[in-house]
PDB file of C-alpha atoms in Angstrom:
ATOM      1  CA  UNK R 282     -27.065  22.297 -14.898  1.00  0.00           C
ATOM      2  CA  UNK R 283     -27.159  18.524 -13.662  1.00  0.00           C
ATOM      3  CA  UNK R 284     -24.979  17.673 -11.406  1.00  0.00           C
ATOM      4  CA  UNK R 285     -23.644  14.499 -12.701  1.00  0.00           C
ATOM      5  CA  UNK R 286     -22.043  16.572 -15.694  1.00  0.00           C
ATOM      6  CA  UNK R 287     -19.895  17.472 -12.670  1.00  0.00           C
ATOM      7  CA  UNK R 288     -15.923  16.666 -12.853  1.00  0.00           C
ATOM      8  CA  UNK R 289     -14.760  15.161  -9.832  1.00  0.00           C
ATOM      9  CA  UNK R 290     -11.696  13.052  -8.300  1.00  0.00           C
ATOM     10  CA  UNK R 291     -12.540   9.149  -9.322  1.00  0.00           C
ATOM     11  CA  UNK R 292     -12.003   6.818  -6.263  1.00  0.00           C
ATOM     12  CA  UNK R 293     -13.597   3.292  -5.862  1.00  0.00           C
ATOM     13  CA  UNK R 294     -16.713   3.955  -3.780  1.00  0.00           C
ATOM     14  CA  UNK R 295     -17.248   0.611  -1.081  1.00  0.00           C
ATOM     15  CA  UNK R 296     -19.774  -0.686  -2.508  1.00  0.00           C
ATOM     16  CA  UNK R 297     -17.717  -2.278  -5.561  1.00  0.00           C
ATOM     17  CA  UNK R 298     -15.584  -4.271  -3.132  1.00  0.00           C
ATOM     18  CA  UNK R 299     -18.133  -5.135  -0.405  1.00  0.00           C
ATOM     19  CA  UNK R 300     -21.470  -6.214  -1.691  1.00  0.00           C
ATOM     20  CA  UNK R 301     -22.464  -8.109   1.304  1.00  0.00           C
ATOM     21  CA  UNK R 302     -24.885  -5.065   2.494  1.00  0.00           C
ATOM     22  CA  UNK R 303     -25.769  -4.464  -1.102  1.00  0.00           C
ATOM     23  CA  UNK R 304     -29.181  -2.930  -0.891  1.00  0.00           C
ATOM     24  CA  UNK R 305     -31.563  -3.301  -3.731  1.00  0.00           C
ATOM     25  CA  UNK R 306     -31.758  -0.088  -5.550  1.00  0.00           C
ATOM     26  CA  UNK R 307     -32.816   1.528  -8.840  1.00  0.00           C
ATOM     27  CA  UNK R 308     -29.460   2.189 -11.015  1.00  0.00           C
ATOM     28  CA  UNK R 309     -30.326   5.616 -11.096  1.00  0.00           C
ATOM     29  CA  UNK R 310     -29.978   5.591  -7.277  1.00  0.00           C
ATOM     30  CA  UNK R 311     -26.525   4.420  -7.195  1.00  0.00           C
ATOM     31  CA  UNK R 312     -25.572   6.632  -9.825  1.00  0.00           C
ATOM     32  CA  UNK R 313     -26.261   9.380  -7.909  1.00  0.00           C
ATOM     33  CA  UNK R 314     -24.984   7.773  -4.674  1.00  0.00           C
ATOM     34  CA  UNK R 315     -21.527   6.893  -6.540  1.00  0.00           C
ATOM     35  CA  UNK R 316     -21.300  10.784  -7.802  1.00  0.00           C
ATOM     36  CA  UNK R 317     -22.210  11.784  -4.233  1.00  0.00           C
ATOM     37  CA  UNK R 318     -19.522   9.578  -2.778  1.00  0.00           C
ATOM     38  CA  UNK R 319     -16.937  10.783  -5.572  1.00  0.00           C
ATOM     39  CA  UNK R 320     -17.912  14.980  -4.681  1.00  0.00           C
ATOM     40  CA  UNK R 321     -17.010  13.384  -1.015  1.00  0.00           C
ATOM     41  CA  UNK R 322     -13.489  11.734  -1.994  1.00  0.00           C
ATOM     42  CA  UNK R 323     -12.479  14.700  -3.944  1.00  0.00           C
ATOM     43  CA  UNK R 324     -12.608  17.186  -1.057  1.00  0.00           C
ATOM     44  CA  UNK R 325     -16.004  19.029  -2.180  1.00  0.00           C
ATOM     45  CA  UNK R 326     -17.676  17.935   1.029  1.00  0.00           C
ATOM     46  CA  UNK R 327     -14.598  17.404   3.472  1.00  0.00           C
ATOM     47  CA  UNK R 328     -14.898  15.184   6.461  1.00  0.00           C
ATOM     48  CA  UNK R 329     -17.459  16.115   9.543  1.00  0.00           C
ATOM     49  CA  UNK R 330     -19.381  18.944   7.420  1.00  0.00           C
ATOM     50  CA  UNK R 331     -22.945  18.586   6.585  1.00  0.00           C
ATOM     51  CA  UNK R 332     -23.850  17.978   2.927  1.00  0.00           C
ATOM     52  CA  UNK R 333     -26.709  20.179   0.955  1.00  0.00           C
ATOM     53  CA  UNK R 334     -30.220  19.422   2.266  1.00  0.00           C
ATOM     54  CA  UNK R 335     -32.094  16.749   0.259  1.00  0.00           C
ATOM     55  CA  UNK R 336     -34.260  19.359  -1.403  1.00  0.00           C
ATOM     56  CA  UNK R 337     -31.521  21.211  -2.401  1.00  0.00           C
ATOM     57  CA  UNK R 338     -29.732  18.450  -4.072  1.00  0.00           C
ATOM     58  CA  UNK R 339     -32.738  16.889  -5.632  1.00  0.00           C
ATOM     59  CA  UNK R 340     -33.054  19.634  -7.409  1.00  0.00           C
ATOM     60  CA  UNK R 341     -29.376  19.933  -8.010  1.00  0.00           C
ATOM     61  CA  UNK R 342     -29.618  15.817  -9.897  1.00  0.00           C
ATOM     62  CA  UNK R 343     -33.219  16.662 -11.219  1.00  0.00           C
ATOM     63  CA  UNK R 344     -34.721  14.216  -8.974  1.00  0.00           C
ATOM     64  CA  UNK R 345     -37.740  13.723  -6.713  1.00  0.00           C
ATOM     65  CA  UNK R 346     -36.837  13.513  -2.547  1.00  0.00           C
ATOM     66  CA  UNK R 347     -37.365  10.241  -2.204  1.00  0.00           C
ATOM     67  CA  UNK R 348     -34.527   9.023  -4.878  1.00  0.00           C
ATOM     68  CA  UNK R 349     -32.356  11.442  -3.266  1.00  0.00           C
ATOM     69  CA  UNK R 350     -33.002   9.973   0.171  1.00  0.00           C
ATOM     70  CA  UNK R 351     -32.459   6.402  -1.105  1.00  0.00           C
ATOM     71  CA  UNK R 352     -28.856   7.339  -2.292  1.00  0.00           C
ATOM     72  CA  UNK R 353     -28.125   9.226   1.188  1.00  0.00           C
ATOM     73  CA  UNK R 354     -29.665   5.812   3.256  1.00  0.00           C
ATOM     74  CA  UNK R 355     -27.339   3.994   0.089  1.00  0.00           C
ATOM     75  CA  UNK R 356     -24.354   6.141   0.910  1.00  0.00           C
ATOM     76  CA  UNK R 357     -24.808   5.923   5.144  1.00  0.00           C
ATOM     77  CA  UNK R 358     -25.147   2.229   4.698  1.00  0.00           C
ATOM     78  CA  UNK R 359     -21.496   1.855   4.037  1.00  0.00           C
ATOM     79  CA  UNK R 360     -20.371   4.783   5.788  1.00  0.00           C
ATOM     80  CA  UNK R 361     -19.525   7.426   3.710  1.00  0.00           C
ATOM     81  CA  UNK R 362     -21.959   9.819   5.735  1.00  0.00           C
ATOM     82  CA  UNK R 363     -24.044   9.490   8.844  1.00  0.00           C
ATOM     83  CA  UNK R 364     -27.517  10.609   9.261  1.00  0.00           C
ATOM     84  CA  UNK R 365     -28.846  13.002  11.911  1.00  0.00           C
ATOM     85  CA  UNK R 366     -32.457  13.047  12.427  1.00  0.00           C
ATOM     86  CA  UNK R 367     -33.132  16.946  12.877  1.00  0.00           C
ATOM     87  CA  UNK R 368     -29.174  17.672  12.014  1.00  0.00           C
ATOM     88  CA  UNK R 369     -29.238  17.148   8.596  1.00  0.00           C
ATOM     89  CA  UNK R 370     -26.084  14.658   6.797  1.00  0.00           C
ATOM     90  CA  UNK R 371     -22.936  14.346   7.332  1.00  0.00           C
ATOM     91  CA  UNK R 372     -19.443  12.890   5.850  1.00  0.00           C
ATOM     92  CA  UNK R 373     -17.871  10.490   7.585  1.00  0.00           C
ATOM     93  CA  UNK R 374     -16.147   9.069   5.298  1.00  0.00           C
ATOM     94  CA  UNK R 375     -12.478   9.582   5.227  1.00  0.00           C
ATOM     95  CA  UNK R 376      -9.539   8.092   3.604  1.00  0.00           C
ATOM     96  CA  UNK R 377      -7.602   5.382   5.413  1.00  0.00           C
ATOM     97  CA  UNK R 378      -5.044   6.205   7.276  1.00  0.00           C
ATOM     98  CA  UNK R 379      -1.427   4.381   7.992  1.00  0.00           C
ATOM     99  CA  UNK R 380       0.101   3.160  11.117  1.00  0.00           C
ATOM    100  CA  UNK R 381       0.195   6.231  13.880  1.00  0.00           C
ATOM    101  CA  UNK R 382       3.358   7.780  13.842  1.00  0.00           C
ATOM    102  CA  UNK R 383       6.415   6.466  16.254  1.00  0.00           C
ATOM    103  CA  UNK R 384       5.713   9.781  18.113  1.00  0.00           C
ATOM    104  CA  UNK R 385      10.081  10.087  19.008  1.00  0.00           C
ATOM    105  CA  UNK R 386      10.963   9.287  15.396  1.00  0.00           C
ATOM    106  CA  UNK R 387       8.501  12.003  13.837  1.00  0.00           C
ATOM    107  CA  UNK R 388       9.236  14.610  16.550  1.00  0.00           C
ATOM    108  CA  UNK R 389      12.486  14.441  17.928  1.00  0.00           C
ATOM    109  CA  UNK R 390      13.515  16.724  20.610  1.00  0.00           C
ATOM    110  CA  UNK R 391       9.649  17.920  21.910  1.00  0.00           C
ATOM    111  CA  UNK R 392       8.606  14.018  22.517  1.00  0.00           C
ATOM    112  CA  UNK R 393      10.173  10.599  24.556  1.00  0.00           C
ATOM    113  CA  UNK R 394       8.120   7.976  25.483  1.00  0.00           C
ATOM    114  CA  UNK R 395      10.383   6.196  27.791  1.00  0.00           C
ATOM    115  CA  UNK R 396      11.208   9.461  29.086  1.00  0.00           C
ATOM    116  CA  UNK R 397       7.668   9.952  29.794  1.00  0.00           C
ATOM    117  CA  UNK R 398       6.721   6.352  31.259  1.00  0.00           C
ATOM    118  CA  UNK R 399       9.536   6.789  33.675  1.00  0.00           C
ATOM    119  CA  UNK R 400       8.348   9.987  35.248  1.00  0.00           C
ATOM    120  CA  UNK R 401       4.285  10.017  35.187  1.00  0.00           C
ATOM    121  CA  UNK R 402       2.481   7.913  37.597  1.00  0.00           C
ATOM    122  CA  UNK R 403      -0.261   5.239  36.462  1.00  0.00           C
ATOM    123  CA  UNK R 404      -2.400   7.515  38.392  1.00  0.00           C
ATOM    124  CA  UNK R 405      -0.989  10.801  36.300  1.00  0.00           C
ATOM    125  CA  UNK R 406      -1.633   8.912  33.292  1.00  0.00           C
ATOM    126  CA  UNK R 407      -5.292   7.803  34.208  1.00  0.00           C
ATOM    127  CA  UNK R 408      -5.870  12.165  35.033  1.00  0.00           C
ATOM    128  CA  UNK R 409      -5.150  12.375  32.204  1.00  0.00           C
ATOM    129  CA  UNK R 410      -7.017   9.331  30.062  1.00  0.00           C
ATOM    130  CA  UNK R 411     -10.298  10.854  31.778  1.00  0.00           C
ATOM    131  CA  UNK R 412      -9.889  14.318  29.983  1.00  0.00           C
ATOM    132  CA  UNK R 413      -9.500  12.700  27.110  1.00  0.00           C
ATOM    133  CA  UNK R 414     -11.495   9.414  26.622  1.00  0.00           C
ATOM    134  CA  UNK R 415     -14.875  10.836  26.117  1.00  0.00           C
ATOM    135  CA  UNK R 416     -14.632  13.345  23.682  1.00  0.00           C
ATOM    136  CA  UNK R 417     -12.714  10.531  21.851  1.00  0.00           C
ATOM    137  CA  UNK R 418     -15.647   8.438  22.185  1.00  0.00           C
ATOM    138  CA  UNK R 419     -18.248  10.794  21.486  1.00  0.00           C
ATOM    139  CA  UNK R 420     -16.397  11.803  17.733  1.00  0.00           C
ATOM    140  CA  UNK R 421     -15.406   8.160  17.672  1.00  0.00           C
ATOM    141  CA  UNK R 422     -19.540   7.016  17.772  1.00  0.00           C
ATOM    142  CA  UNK R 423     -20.491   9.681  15.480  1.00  0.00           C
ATOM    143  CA  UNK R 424     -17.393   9.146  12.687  1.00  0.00           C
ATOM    144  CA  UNK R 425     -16.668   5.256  13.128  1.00  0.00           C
ATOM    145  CA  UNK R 426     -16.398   3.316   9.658  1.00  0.00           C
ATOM    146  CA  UNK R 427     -18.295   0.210   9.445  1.00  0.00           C
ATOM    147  CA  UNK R 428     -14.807  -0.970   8.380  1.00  0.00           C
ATOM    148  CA  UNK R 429     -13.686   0.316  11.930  1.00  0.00           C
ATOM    149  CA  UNK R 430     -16.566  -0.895  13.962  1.00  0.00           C
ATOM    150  CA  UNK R 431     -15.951  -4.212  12.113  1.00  0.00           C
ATOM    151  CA  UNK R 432     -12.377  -4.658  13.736  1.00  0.00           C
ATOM    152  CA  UNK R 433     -13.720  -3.117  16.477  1.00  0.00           C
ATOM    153  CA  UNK R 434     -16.030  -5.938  16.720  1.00  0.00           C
ATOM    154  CA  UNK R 435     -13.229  -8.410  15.950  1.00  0.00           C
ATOM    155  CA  UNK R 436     -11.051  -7.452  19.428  1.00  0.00           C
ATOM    156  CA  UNK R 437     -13.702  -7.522  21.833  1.00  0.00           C
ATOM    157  CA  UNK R 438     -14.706 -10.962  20.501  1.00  0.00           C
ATOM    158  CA  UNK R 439     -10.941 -12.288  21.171  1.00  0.00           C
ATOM    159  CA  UNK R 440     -10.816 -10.333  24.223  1.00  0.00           C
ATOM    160  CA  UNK R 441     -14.448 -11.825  25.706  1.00  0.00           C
ATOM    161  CA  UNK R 442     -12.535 -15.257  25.033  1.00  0.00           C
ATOM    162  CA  UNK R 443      -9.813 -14.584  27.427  1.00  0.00           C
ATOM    163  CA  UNK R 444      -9.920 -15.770  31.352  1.00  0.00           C
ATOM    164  CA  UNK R 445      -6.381 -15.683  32.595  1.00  0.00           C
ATOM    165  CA  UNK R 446      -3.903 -14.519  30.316  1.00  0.00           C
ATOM    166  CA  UNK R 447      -3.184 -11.034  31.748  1.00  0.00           C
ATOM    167  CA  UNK R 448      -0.564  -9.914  29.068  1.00  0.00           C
ATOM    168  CA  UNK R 449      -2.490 -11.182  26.363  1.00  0.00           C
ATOM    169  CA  UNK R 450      -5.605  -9.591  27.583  1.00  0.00           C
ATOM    170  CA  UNK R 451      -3.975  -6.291  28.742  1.00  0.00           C
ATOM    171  CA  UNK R 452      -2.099  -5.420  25.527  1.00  0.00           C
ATOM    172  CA  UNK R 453      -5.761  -5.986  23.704  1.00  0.00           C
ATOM    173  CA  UNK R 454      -7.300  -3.821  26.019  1.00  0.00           C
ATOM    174  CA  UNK R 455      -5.474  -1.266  24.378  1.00  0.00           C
ATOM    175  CA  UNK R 456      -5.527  -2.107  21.013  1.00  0.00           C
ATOM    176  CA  UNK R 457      -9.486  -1.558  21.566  1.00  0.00           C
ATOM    177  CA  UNK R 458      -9.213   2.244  22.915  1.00  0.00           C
ATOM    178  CA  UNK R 459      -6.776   2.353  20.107  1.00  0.00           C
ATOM    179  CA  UNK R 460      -9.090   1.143  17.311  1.00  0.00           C
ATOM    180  CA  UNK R 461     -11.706   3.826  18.856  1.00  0.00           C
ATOM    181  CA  UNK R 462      -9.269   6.394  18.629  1.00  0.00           C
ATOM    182  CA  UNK R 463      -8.419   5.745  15.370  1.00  0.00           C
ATOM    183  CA  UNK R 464     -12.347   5.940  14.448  1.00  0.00           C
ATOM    184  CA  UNK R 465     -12.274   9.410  15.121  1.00  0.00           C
ATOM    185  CA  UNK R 466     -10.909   9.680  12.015  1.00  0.00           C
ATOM    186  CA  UNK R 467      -9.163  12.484  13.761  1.00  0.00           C
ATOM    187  CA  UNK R 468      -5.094  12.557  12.897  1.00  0.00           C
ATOM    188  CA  UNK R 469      -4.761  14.905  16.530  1.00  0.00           C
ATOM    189  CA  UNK R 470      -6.719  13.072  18.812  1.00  0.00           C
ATOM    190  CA  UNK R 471      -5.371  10.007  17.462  1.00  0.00           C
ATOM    191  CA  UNK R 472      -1.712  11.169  18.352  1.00  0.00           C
ATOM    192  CA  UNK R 473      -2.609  12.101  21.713  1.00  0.00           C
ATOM    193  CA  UNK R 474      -4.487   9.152  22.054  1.00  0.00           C
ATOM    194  CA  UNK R 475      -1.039   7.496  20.743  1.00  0.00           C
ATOM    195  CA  UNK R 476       1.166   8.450  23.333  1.00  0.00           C
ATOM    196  CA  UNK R 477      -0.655   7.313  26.206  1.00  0.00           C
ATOM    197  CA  UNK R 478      -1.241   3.954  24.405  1.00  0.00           C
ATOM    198  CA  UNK R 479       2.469   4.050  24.070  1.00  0.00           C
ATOM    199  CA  UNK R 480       3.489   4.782  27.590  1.00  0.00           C
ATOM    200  CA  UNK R 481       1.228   1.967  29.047  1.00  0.00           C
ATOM    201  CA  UNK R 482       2.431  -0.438  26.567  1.00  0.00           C
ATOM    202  CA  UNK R 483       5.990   0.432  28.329  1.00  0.00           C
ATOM    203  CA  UNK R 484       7.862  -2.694  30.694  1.00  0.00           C
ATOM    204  CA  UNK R 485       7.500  -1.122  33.793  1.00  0.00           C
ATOM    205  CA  UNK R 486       3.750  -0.346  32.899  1.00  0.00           C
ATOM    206  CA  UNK R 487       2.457  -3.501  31.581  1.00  0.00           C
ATOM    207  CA  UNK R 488       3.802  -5.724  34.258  1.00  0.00           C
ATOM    208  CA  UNK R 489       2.317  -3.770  37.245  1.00  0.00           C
ATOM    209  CA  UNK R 490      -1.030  -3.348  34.969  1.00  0.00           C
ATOM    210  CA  UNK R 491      -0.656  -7.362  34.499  1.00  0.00           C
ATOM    211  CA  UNK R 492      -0.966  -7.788  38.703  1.00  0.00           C
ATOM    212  CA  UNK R 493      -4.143  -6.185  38.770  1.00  0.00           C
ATOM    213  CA  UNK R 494      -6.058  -7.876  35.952  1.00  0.00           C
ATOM    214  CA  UNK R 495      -7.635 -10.830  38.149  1.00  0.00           C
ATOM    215  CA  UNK R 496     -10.461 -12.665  36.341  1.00  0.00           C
ATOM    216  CA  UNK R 497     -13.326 -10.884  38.000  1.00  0.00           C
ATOM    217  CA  UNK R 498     -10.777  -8.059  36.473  1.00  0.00           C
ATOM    218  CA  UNK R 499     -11.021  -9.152  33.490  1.00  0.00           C
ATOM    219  CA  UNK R 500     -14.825  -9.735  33.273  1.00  0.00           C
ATOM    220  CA  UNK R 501     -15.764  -6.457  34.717  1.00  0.00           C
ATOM    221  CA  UNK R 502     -13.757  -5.211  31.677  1.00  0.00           C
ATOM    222  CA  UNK R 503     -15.180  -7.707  28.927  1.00  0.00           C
ATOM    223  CA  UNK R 504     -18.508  -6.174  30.554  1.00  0.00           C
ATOM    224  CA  UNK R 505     -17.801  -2.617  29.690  1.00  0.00           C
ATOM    225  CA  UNK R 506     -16.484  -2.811  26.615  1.00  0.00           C
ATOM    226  CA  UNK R 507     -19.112  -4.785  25.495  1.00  0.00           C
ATOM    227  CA  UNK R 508     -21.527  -2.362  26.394  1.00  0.00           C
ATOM    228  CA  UNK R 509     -19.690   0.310  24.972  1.00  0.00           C
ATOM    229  CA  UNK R 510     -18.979  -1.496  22.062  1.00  0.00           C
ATOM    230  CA  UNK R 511     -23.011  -1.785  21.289  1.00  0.00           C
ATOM    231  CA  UNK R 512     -23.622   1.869  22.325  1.00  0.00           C
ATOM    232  CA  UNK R 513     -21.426   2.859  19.364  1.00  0.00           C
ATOM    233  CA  UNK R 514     -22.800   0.226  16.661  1.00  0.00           C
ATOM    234  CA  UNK R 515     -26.155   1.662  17.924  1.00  0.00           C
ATOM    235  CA  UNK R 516     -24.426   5.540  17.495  1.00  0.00           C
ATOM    236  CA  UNK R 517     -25.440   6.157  21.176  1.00  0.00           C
ATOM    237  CA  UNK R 518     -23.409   8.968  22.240  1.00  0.00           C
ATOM    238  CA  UNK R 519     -24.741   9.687  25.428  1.00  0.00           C
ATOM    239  CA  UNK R 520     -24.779   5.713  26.370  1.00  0.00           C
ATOM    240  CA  UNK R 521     -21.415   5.889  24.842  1.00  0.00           C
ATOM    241  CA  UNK R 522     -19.870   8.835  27.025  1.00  0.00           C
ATOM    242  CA  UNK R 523     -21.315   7.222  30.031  1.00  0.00           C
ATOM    243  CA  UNK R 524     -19.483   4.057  29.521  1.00  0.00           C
ATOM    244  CA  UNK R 525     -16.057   5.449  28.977  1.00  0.00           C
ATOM    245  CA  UNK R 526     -16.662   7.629  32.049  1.00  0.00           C
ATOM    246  CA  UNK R 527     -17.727   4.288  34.494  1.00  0.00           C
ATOM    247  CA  UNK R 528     -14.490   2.236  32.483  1.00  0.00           C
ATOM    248  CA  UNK R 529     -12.405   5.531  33.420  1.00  0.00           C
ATOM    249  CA  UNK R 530     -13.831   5.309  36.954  1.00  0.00           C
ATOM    250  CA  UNK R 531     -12.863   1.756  37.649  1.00  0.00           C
ATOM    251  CA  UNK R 532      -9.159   2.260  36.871  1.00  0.00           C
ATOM    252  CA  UNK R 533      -9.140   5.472  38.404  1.00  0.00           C
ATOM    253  CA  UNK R 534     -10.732   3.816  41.498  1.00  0.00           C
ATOM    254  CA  UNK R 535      -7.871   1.720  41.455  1.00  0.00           C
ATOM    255  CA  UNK R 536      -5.002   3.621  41.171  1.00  0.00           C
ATOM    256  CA  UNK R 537      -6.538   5.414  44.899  1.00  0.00           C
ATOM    257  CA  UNK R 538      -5.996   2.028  46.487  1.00  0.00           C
ATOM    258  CA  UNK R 539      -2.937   1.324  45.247  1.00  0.00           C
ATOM    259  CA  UNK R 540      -1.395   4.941  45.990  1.00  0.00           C
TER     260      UNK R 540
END
């Protein structure tokens, strides 16, 4: 049976609102790419699995390889699935998400953030930022949006801009590893991510953080996330990994001197 005979959930695919990276294509290739994204929003291929191969589904839609390929390079070009080169394709598209959850509202009695703040060390709290930074990053350049790259992209060209302003610069520091974390697309990792964006976004946190962000600071940082930022538009996960690790390293670095 063809596939497009298929009943699935209806949900606008990206393309009808965004047409700024509107490929050319045949109607019969969107067609299928709009039924593949539709099989994806309705749960048939959740998040982070690999579709059917392209033989498989071209002879699923009754089509030759090359139209099938058109609609997968159709469907990766506004993120609904990335592209492996040996791997095989994979969704990674998934449905927005709201704020992240005031961690001492949602679990009251397991969770307190100014609890927390007041009894871990900057130097606790970066231990524990390098366990979990670059697995974030490595899901994070795999699963990012181009909708989440995009405001990626938007921060770390308002942070490049910024020379002296410590607070300003600090608090979008973190709205930067927060963005990534959210491109995981992950709800856990983005809580645990949560808390420690939480904790250093605490008085007692930011103002000591605020000392240490000199301008050569500042530029080291604008340096490194720059760099990082590229390795994940590029979907360089080693480059990526490494990054995170040498960012890690600087703070960590710090905290030595300052114990």
């Amino acid at each position: 049976m063809n596939a497009m005979t298929g009943n699935a959930t209806r949900e606008t695919p990206p393309w009808v609102n965004d047409l700024t990276k509107h490929p050319l294509v045949t109607a019969r290739v969107k067609d299928i790419a709009t039924h593949l994204f539709e099989r994806i929003a309705a749960g048939e291929f959740p998040f982070g699995t690999r579709i059917p191969a392209e033989r498989d589904l071209a002879q699923s839609y009754g089509e030759s390889r090359a139209t099938i390929r058109q609609a997968l390079d159709f469907l990766s070009l506004y993120g609904a699935v990335a592209r492996r080169a040996g791997s095989g394709t994979f969704v990674s598209y998934a449905k927005p998400e709201g704020p992240a959850p005031k961690i001492e509202e949602d679990l009251p009695g397991y969770l307190n953030i100014d609890q927390l703040a007041e009894n871990a060390s900057p130097f606790a709290a970066n231990i524990a930022m390098s366990i979990l930074a670059p697995e974030m990053v490595r899901i994070a350049t795999i699963y990012m949006s181009n909708r989440d790259i995009a405001i990626l992209r938007g921060q770390l060209t308002r942070l490049e801009t910024i020379v002296t302003e410590s607070a300003m610069f600090g608090a979008l520091e973190d709205d930067i590893m927060m963005t990534i974390a959210r491109g995981t697309h992950n709800s856990l990792i983005t809580a645990m991510y949560s808390i420690l964006h939480e904790v250093r976004r605490r008085p007692q946190w930011a103002t000591s953080r605020q000392q240490t962000l000199t301008p050569a600071k500042m530029k080291n940082v604008q340096m490194l996330m720059r760099s990082l930022y590229n390795a994940i538009e590029r979907r360089n996960v080693e480059t990526a990994i490494e990054i995170i690790k040498l960012y890690v390293a600087n703070n960590h670095e710090e905290m030595l001197y300052e114990s």
